[in-house]
Amino acid sequence: MRARTVLAAALILGPLLGGATPAAAVIPQSCVDGMVSLMQQTTMDLDSAYRLHQATLDELRLAFGDRDGASAQLDAATTSLLNVQTAALNAAVNAVNSYQPPLTATMPGPVPTLTYSAAGSTTWSVYVPANAVDANDTTKWSSTNPVAGNWLMADVGAAVQIDRFRVLQASHPDWQAWGYRVQSADAPAGPWTDLHQYTGGAPADSGVVAFAAGPVTARYWRVLADRGGGNGWEVFTFTLFPRAIVVATADPDSCLDGLALQLQELVAAAAAAMDAVVADVRLSVALLPLPGAAPTVVVPTSKDACKDGGWKLSTLGFKNQGQCVSWVVAGRRNVAEKNKGLTDKIENEDKSKTGAEKKDKN
């Protein structure tokens, strides 16, 4: 409610003060302190998540560490947890450093003070251009004759948003510009943009005049005479009016809402990544063979496959798959060597029977 009330006041007072120009944001110290606290809390949350998951890995090491290859897999999982934690911490630091609290417009602040320097197209006698920008209506700049074509330029030192001007010139028609233009530029050599023009009948004192097209941001400003008397142009005052500064500040009650949510999501994502690391290694080490257990024997699906690469038949007829043993997979070549004589005998008998069968057919 307070933020809306302040913003409404700014919108009401802005037009009364002739508008306003943006300024640098103001961040309350409480918001800055809160950002530091959030970073500290995030660091502790990530460290807690790492320690919790590492404790689970330690339990897995106790349960499965004696299995072949388990230690290497668990070490790799620990490294993965550290990598997740480090990446999350770096992301949190970047989030805090780049965070821009939402700003709420407050009432307009002070009007900038302009520092003038001036130059003229020509100068007559001691009536120098600086006399026209000294905020004194009794001193003047005077050009040589004729009036038309002469100009007076003001440099306000930096690009400033201006929305009004005042020109006080001589009242005598011989020293007066009957028609002139107010112009702006980003460089002293131009190009120049017309902002207001009197084509004829320009007053001696213009009063404070607002630019019809609205405020303009520029550093260099000038008045250029188009028509006038024959003795020279006398300008007593050339004044520019900057817009008031709007002070934009963050609401200390809500300035950290966006950052807090961002860091919470970051911690949740890191915890989920750690969950995945632990789940993968838990399944992997659980499937490793028990220490000292006989390796699983893979049984071929045919007699021919049984004869290929390290397989041997336990009987001649290969009546079922259970009679086909892999000495390679089972790691029992020593047994195979001991039984080599028996195996050779069986194979010789097989050959004899095959030869007998051929004779019978003949």
mmCIF file of N, CA and C in Angstrom, residues 206-309:
data_model
loop_
_atom_site.group_PDB
_atom_site.id
_atom_site.type_symbol
_atom_site.label_atom_id
_atom_site.label_comp_id
_atom_site.label_asym_id
_atom_site.label_seq_id
_atom_site.Cartn_x
_atom_site.Cartn_y
_atom_site.Cartn_z
ATOM 1 N N SER A 206 10.510 36.694 -23.660
ATOM 2 C CA SER A 206 9.657 35.569 -24.064
ATOM 3 C C SER A 206 8.891 34.988 -22.892
ATOM 4 N N GLY A 207 9.406 35.229 -21.658
ATOM 5 C CA GLY A 207 8.869 34.508 -20.516
ATOM 6 C C GLY A 207 9.327 33.058 -20.580
ATOM 7 N N VAL A 208 8.850 32.240 -19.662
ATOM 8 C CA VAL A 208 9.210 30.824 -19.666
ATOM 9 C C VAL A 208 8.319 30.091 -20.658
ATOM 10 N N VAL A 209 8.950 29.536 -21.692
ATOM 11 C CA VAL A 209 8.215 28.880 -22.785
ATOM 12 C C VAL A 209 8.566 27.391 -22.801
ATOM 13 N N ALA A 210 7.554 26.560 -22.870
ATOM 14 C CA ALA A 210 7.766 25.112 -22.940
ATOM 15 C C ALA A 210 7.875 24.667 -24.394
ATOM 16 N N PHE A 211 8.740 23.707 -24.643
ATOM 17 C CA PHE A 211 8.870 23.153 -25.985
ATOM 18 C C PHE A 211 7.605 22.364 -26.317
ATOM 19 N N ALA A 212 7.030 22.645 -27.465
ATOM 20 C CA ALA A 212 5.778 21.994 -27.850
ATOM 21 C C ALA A 212 5.934 20.486 -27.992
ATOM 22 N N ALA A 213 7.122 20.041 -28.420
ATOM 23 C CA ALA A 213 7.347 18.609 -28.643
ATOM 24 C C ALA A 213 7.767 17.875 -27.376
ATOM 25 N N GLY A 214 7.861 18.577 -26.254
ATOM 26 C CA GLY A 214 8.256 17.924 -25.017
ATOM 27 C C GLY A 214 9.724 18.107 -24.702
ATOM 28 N N PRO A 215 10.197 17.486 -23.638
ATOM 29 C CA PRO A 215 11.580 17.672 -23.199
ATOM 30 C C PRO A 215 12.593 17.105 -24.182
ATOM 31 N N VAL A 216 13.767 17.708 -24.182
ATOM 32 C CA VAL A 216 14.856 17.299 -25.075
ATOM 33 C C VAL A 216 16.131 17.177 -24.252
ATOM 34 N N THR A 217 16.896 16.127 -24.511
ATOM 35 C CA THR A 217 18.171 15.943 -23.820
ATOM 36 C C THR A 217 19.311 16.348 -24.735
ATOM 37 N N ALA A 218 20.092 17.338 -24.315
ATOM 38 C CA ALA A 218 21.220 17.810 -25.105
ATOM 39 C C ALA A 218 22.157 18.613 -24.213
ATOM 40 N N ARG A 219 23.380 18.800 -24.695
ATOM 41 C CA ARG A 219 24.371 19.602 -23.958
ATOM 42 C C ARG A 219 24.486 21.009 -24.520
ATOM 43 N N TYR A 220 24.333 21.160 -25.834
ATOM 44 C CA TYR A 220 24.548 22.458 -26.481
ATOM 45 C C TYR A 220 23.218 23.046 -26.923
ATOM 46 N N TRP A 221 23.038 24.342 -26.649
ATOM 47 C CA TRP A 221 21.805 25.054 -26.934
ATOM 48 C C TRP A 221 22.151 26.419 -27.514
ATOM 49 N N ARG A 222 21.308 26.908 -28.437
ATOM 50 C CA ARG A 222 21.587 28.243 -28.961
ATOM 51 C C ARG A 222 20.315 28.915 -29.455
ATOM 52 N N VAL A 223 20.413 30.237 -29.564
ATOM 53 C CA VAL A 223 19.372 31.034 -30.209
ATOM 54 C C VAL A 223 19.985 31.616 -31.473
ATOM 55 N N LEU A 224 19.266 31.512 -32.579
ATOM 56 C CA LEU A 224 19.741 31.941 -33.890
ATOM 57 C C LEU A 224 18.775 32.982 -34.451
ATOM 58 N N ALA A 225 19.303 34.167 -34.762
ATOM 59 C CA ALA A 225 18.464 35.250 -35.279
ATOM 60 C C ALA A 225 18.222 35.068 -36.773
ATOM 61 N N ASP A 226 16.950 35.124 -37.171
ATOM 62 C CA ASP A 226 16.593 35.039 -38.591
ATOM 63 C C ASP A 226 16.295 36.422 -39.186
ATOM 64 N N ARG A 227 15.689 37.297 -38.384
ATOM 65 C CA ARG A 227 15.334 38.655 -38.833
ATOM 66 C C ARG A 227 15.597 39.622 -37.678
ATOM 67 N N GLY A 228 15.906 40.874 -38.018
ATOM 68 C CA GLY A 228 16.114 41.835 -36.937
ATOM 69 C C GLY A 228 16.616 43.174 -37.420
ATOM 70 N N GLY A 229 16.935 44.033 -36.421
ATOM 71 C CA GLY A 229 17.394 45.392 -36.698
ATOM 72 C C GLY A 229 18.786 45.427 -37.308
ATOM 73 N N GLY A 230 19.250 46.641 -37.550
ATOM 74 C CA GLY A 230 20.495 46.775 -38.288
ATOM 75 C C GLY A 230 21.719 47.037 -37.451
ATOM 76 N N ASN A 231 21.596 47.262 -36.130
ATOM 77 C CA ASN A 231 22.752 47.646 -35.320
ATOM 78 C C ASN A 231 23.433 46.460 -34.634
ATOM 79 N N GLY A 232 22.791 45.343 -34.526
ATOM 80 C CA GLY A 232 23.347 44.188 -33.815
ATOM 81 C C GLY A 232 22.305 43.638 -32.851
ATOM 82 N N TRP A 233 22.587 42.435 -32.350
ATOM 83 C CA TRP A 233 21.599 41.767 -31.483
ATOM 84 C C TRP A 233 22.068 41.833 -30.033
ATOM 85 N N GLU A 234 21.194 42.333 -29.171
ATOM 86 C CA GLU A 234 21.490 42.407 -27.750
ATOM 87 C C GLU A 234 20.617 41.394 -26.995
ATOM 88 N N VAL A 235 21.270 40.427 -26.342
ATOM 89 C CA VAL A 235 20.568 39.421 -25.538
ATOM 90 C C VAL A 235 21.038 39.569 -24.092
ATOM 91 N N PHE A 236 20.098 39.876 -23.195
ATOM 92 C CA PHE A 236 20.425 40.057 -21.784
ATOM 93 C C PHE A 236 20.442 38.717 -21.024
ATOM 94 N N THR A 237 19.519 37.821 -21.404
ATOM 95 C CA THR A 237 19.410 36.544 -20.679
ATOM 96 C C THR A 237 18.982 35.427 -21.629
ATOM 97 N N PHE A 238 19.716 34.327 -21.539
ATOM 98 C CA PHE A 238 19.308 33.072 -22.209
ATOM 99 C C PHE A 238 19.360 31.988 -21.135
ATOM 100 N N THR A 239 18.170 31.534 -20.712
ATOM 101 C CA THR A 239 18.067 30.593 -19.608
ATOM 102 C C THR A 239 17.358 29.321 -20.055
ATOM 103 N N LEU A 240 17.864 28.186 -19.568
ATOM 104 C CA LEU A 240 17.265 26.882 -19.847
ATOM 105 C C LEU A 240 16.787 26.271 -18.530
ATOM 106 N N PHE A 241 15.689 25.498 -18.600
ATOM 107 C CA PHE A 241 15.087 24.934 -17.390
ATOM 108 C C PHE A 241 15.091 23.406 -17.479
ATOM 109 N N PRO A 242 15.927 22.765 -16.650
ATOM 110 C CA PRO A 242 15.949 21.283 -16.648
ATOM 111 C C PRO A 242 14.758 20.716 -15.899
ATOM 112 N N ARG A 243 14.435 19.488 -16.219
ATOM 113 C CA ARG A 243 13.353 18.797 -15.524
ATOM 114 C C ARG A 243 13.844 18.293 -14.175
ATOM 115 N N ALA A 244 12.924 18.168 -13.229
ATOM 116 C CA ALA A 244 13.268 17.679 -11.899
ATOM 117 C C ALA A 244 13.693 16.212 -11.955
ATOM 118 N N ILE A 245 14.536 15.804 -11.036
ATOM 119 C CA ILE A 245 15.031 14.427 -10.964
ATOM 120 C C ILE A 245 14.022 13.557 -10.224
ATOM 121 N N VAL A 246 13.722 12.399 -10.797
ATOM 122 C CA VAL A 246 12.888 11.422 -10.098
ATOM 123 C C VAL A 246 13.816 10.502 -9.311
ATOM 124 N N VAL A 247 13.609 10.403 -8.028
ATOM 125 C CA VAL A 247 14.390 9.500 -7.189
ATOM 126 C C VAL A 247 13.696 8.144 -7.188
ATOM 127 N N ALA A 248 14.352 7.141 -7.733
ATOM 128 C CA ALA A 248 13.794 5.780 -7.793
ATOM 129 C C ALA A 248 14.474 4.932 -6.728
ATOM 130 N N THR A 249 13.705 4.303 -5.895
ATOM 131 C CA THR A 249 14.266 3.509 -4.801
ATOM 132 C C THR A 249 13.548 2.175 -4.688
ATOM 133 N N ALA A 250 14.217 1.212 -4.084
ATOM 134 C CA ALA A 250 13.622 -0.116 -3.879
ATOM 135 C C ALA A 250 12.865 -0.145 -2.560
ATOM 136 N N ASP A 251 11.729 -0.802 -2.560
ATOM 137 C CA ASP A 251 10.945 -0.960 -1.343
ATOM 138 C C ASP A 251 11.653 -1.969 -0.436
ATOM 139 N N PRO A 252 12.125 -1.565 0.732
ATOM 140 C CA PRO A 252 12.869 -2.491 1.598
ATOM 141 C C PRO A 252 12.051 -3.694 2.048
ATOM 142 N N ASP A 253 10.720 -3.611 1.958
ATOM 143 C CA ASP A 253 9.880 -4.724 2.386
ATOM 144 C C ASP A 253 9.788 -5.837 1.341
ATOM 145 N N SER A 254 10.112 -5.516 0.092
ATOM 146 C CA SER A 254 9.948 -6.529 -0.962
ATOM 147 C C SER A 254 11.122 -6.570 -1.936
ATOM 148 N N CYS A 255 12.189 -5.834 -1.645
ATOM 149 C CA CYS A 255 13.280 -5.719 -2.613
ATOM 150 C C CYS A 255 14.003 -7.042 -2.852
ATOM 151 N N LEU A 256 13.889 -8.000 -1.921
ATOM 152 C CA LEU A 256 14.637 -9.253 -2.052
ATOM 153 C C LEU A 256 13.776 -10.434 -2.475
ATOM 154 N N ASP A 257 12.494 -10.196 -2.743
ATOM 155 C CA ASP A 257 11.595 -11.307 -3.084
ATOM 156 C C ASP A 257 12.087 -12.077 -4.300
ATOM 157 N N GLY A 258 12.443 -11.366 -5.347
ATOM 158 C CA GLY A 258 12.881 -12.027 -6.576
ATOM 159 C C GLY A 258 14.162 -12.804 -6.391
ATOM 160 N N LEU A 259 15.122 -12.235 -5.657
ATOM 161 C CA LEU A 259 16.400 -12.927 -5.432
ATOM 162 C C LEU A 259 16.213 -14.154 -4.556
ATOM 163 N N ALA A 260 15.390 -14.045 -3.529
ATOM 164 C CA ALA A 260 15.151 -15.186 -2.640
ATOM 165 C C ALA A 260 14.573 -16.363 -3.416
ATOM 166 N N LEU A 261 13.604 -16.095 -4.291
ATOM 167 C CA LEU A 261 13.003 -17.161 -5.094
ATOM 168 C C LEU A 261 14.030 -17.776 -6.030
ATOM 169 N N GLN A 262 14.855 -16.938 -6.645
ATOM 170 C CA GLN A 262 15.870 -17.416 -7.577
ATOM 171 C C GLN A 262 16.875 -18.339 -6.874
ATOM 172 N N LEU A 263 17.302 -17.960 -5.682
ATOM 173 C CA LEU A 263 18.266 -18.777 -4.951
ATOM 174 C C LEU A 263 17.638 -20.068 -4.437
ATOM 175 N N GLN A 264 16.372 -20.021 -4.040
ATOM 176 C CA GLN A 264 15.688 -21.237 -3.610
ATOM 177 C C GLN A 264 15.599 -22.245 -4.747
ATOM 178 N N GLU A 265 15.266 -21.764 -5.938
ATOM 179 C CA GLU A 265 15.187 -22.654 -7.095
ATOM 180 C C GLU A 265 16.552 -23.241 -7.429
ATOM 181 N N LEU A 266 17.592 -22.437 -7.240
ATOM 182 C CA LEU A 266 18.944 -22.909 -7.526
ATOM 183 C C LEU A 266 19.340 -24.027 -6.559
ATOM 184 N N VAL A 267 19.051 -23.854 -5.273
ATOM 185 C CA VAL A 267 19.366 -24.891 -4.283
ATOM 186 C C VAL A 267 18.571 -26.166 -4.572
ATOM 187 N N ALA A 268 17.293 -26.023 -4.925
ATOM 188 C CA ALA A 268 16.460 -27.192 -5.230
ATOM 189 C C ALA A 268 17.006 -27.953 -6.436
ATOM 190 N N ALA A 269 17.453 -27.228 -7.452
ATOM 191 C CA ALA A 269 18.011 -27.877 -8.645
ATOM 192 C C ALA A 269 19.304 -28.613 -8.307
ATOM 193 N N ALA A 270 20.143 -28.004 -7.466
ATOM 194 C CA ALA A 270 21.392 -28.660 -7.073
ATOM 195 C C ALA A 270 21.110 -29.924 -6.268
ATOM 196 N N ALA A 271 20.139 -29.866 -5.346
ATOM 197 C CA ALA A 271 19.789 -31.036 -4.551
ATOM 198 C C ALA A 271 19.260 -32.165 -5.435
ATOM 199 N N ALA A 272 18.464 -31.803 -6.450
ATOM 200 C CA ALA A 272 17.943 -32.819 -7.372
ATOM 201 C C ALA A 272 19.072 -33.468 -8.162
ATOM 202 N N ALA A 273 20.060 -32.667 -8.565
ATOM 203 C CA ALA A 273 21.201 -33.221 -9.301
ATOM 204 C C ALA A 273 22.004 -34.169 -8.408
ATOM 205 N N MET A 274 22.164 -33.808 -7.136
ATOM 206 C CA MET A 274 22.861 -34.696 -6.205
ATOM 207 C C MET A 274 22.075 -35.981 -5.977
ATOM 208 N N ASP A 275 20.741 -35.879 -5.904
ATOM 209 C CA ASP A 275 19.897 -37.073 -5.780
ATOM 210 C C ASP A 275 20.156 -38.038 -6.933
ATOM 211 N N ALA A 276 20.259 -37.486 -8.138
ATOM 212 C CA ALA A 276 20.469 -38.321 -9.317
ATOM 213 C C ALA A 276 21.827 -39.020 -9.259
ATOM 214 N N VAL A 277 22.861 -38.303 -8.798
ATOM 215 C CA VAL A 277 24.194 -38.909 -8.683
ATOM 216 C C VAL A 277 24.157 -40.095 -7.725
ATOM 217 N N VAL A 278 23.542 -39.895 -6.572
ATOM 218 C CA VAL A 278 23.482 -40.955 -5.557
ATOM 219 C C VAL A 278 22.639 -42.138 -6.050
ATOM 220 N N ALA A 279 21.519 -41.850 -6.694
ATOM 221 C CA ALA A 279 20.656 -42.930 -7.185
ATOM 222 C C ALA A 279 21.380 -43.782 -8.219
ATOM 223 N N ASP A 280 22.130 -43.143 -9.111
ATOM 224 C CA ASP A 280 22.844 -43.894 -10.146
ATOM 225 C C ASP A 280 23.911 -44.802 -9.547
ATOM 226 N N VAL A 281 24.699 -44.265 -8.611
ATOM 227 C CA VAL A 281 25.778 -45.073 -8.056
ATOM 228 C C VAL A 281 25.225 -46.160 -7.127
ATOM 229 N N ARG A 282 24.100 -45.893 -6.470
ATOM 230 C CA ARG A 282 23.493 -46.914 -5.614
ATOM 231 C C ARG A 282 23.125 -48.141 -6.435
ATOM 232 N N LEU A 283 22.480 -47.920 -7.588
ATOM 233 C CA LEU A 283 22.091 -49.033 -8.451
ATOM 234 C C LEU A 283 23.316 -49.724 -9.029
ATOM 235 N N SER A 284 24.307 -48.938 -9.406
ATOM 236 C CA SER A 284 25.487 -49.502 -10.057
ATOM 237 C C SER A 284 26.275 -50.423 -9.132
ATOM 238 N N VAL A 285 26.525 -49.964 -7.884
ATOM 239 C CA VAL A 285 27.324 -50.799 -6.985
ATOM 240 C C VAL A 285 26.525 -52.005 -6.491
ATOM 241 N N ALA A 286 25.200 -51.862 -6.414
ATOM 242 C CA ALA A 286 24.376 -52.987 -5.969
ATOM 243 C C ALA A 286 24.399 -54.131 -6.975
ATOM 244 N N LEU A 287 24.620 -53.827 -8.243
ATOM 245 C CA LEU A 287 24.644 -54.854 -9.282
ATOM 246 C C LEU A 287 26.005 -55.507 -9.443
ATOM 247 N N LEU A 288 27.029 -54.988 -8.759
ATOM 248 C CA LEU A 288 28.351 -55.603 -8.849
ATOM 249 C C LEU A 288 28.320 -56.983 -8.180
ATOM 250 N N PRO A 289 29.085 -57.970 -8.694
ATOM 251 C CA PRO A 289 29.079 -59.325 -8.099
ATOM 252 C C PRO A 289 29.652 -59.326 -6.690
ATOM 253 N N LEU A 290 29.122 -60.186 -5.869
ATOM 254 C CA LEU A 290 29.620 -60.329 -4.508
ATOM 255 C C LEU A 290 31.053 -60.837 -4.533
ATOM 256 N N PRO A 291 31.864 -60.438 -3.595
ATOM 257 C CA PRO A 291 33.254 -60.912 -3.574
ATOM 258 C C PRO A 291 33.315 -62.425 -3.339
ATOM 259 N N GLY A 292 34.108 -63.145 -4.181
ATOM 260 C CA GLY A 292 34.261 -64.593 -4.045
ATOM 261 C C GLY A 292 33.160 -65.397 -4.689
ATOM 262 N N ALA A 293 32.125 -64.795 -5.200
ATOM 263 C CA ALA A 293 31.025 -65.536 -5.817
ATOM 264 C C ALA A 293 31.423 -66.010 -7.204
ATOM 265 N N ALA A 294 30.960 -67.219 -7.555
ATOM 266 C CA ALA A 294 31.253 -67.760 -8.879
ATOM 267 C C ALA A 294 30.558 -66.919 -9.932
ATOM 268 N N PRO A 295 31.277 -66.562 -10.983
ATOM 269 C CA PRO A 295 30.647 -65.770 -12.053
ATOM 270 C C PRO A 295 29.504 -66.527 -12.704
ATOM 271 N N THR A 296 28.583 -65.810 -13.203
ATOM 272 C CA THR A 296 27.427 -66.385 -13.870
ATOM 273 C C THR A 296 27.857 -67.076 -15.157
ATOM 274 N N VAL A 297 27.355 -68.297 -15.347
ATOM 275 C CA VAL A 297 27.655 -69.047 -16.562
ATOM 276 C C VAL A 297 26.614 -68.730 -17.619
ATOM 277 N N VAL A 298 27.096 -68.266 -18.729
ATOM 278 C CA VAL A 298 26.194 -67.958 -19.838
ATOM 279 C C VAL A 298 26.109 -69.184 -20.740
ATOM 280 N N VAL A 299 24.912 -69.687 -20.929
ATOM 281 C CA VAL A 299 24.737 -70.945 -21.668
ATOM 282 C C VAL A 299 24.378 -70.648 -23.124
ATOM 283 N N PRO A 300 25.085 -71.259 -24.069
ATOM 284 C CA PRO A 300 24.743 -71.059 -25.485
ATOM 285 C C PRO A 300 23.376 -71.645 -25.808
ATOM 286 N N THR A 301 22.863 -71.250 -26.920
ATOM 287 C CA THR A 301 21.516 -71.689 -27.312
ATOM 288 C C THR A 301 21.534 -72.836 -28.316
ATOM 289 N N SER A 302 22.713 -73.248 -28.745
ATOM 290 C CA SER A 302 22.774 -74.343 -29.715
ATOM 291 C C SER A 302 24.076 -75.120 -29.534
ATOM 292 N N LYS A 303 24.097 -76.318 -30.112
ATOM 293 C CA LYS A 303 25.293 -77.145 -30.035
ATOM 294 C C LYS A 303 26.458 -76.493 -30.750
ATOM 295 N N ASP A 304 26.179 -75.883 -31.888
ATOM 296 C CA ASP A 304 27.247 -75.227 -32.646
ATOM 297 C C ASP A 304 27.821 -74.055 -31.867
ATOM 298 N N ALA A 305 26.938 -73.290 -31.226
ATOM 299 C CA ALA A 305 27.423 -72.159 -30.446
ATOM 300 C C ALA A 305 28.235 -72.637 -29.264
ATOM 301 N N CYS A 306 27.889 -73.817 -28.762
ATOM 302 C CA CYS A 306 28.602 -74.373 -27.626
ATOM 303 C C CYS A 306 30.049 -74.694 -28.006
ATOM 304 N N LYS A 307 30.275 -75.041 -29.249
ATOM 305 C CA LYS A 307 31.620 -75.408 -29.691
ATOM 306 C C LYS A 307 32.506 -74.197 -29.970
ATOM 307 N N ASP A 308 31.900 -73.010 -30.084
ATOM 308 C CA ASP A 308 32.673 -71.825 -30.479
ATOM 309 C C ASP A 308 33.396 -71.228 -29.284
ATOM 310 N N GLY A 309 34.646 -70.782 -29.519
ATOM 311 C CA GLY A 309 35.433 -69.958 -28.604
ATOM 312 C C GLY A 309 35.362 -70.293 -27.148
#
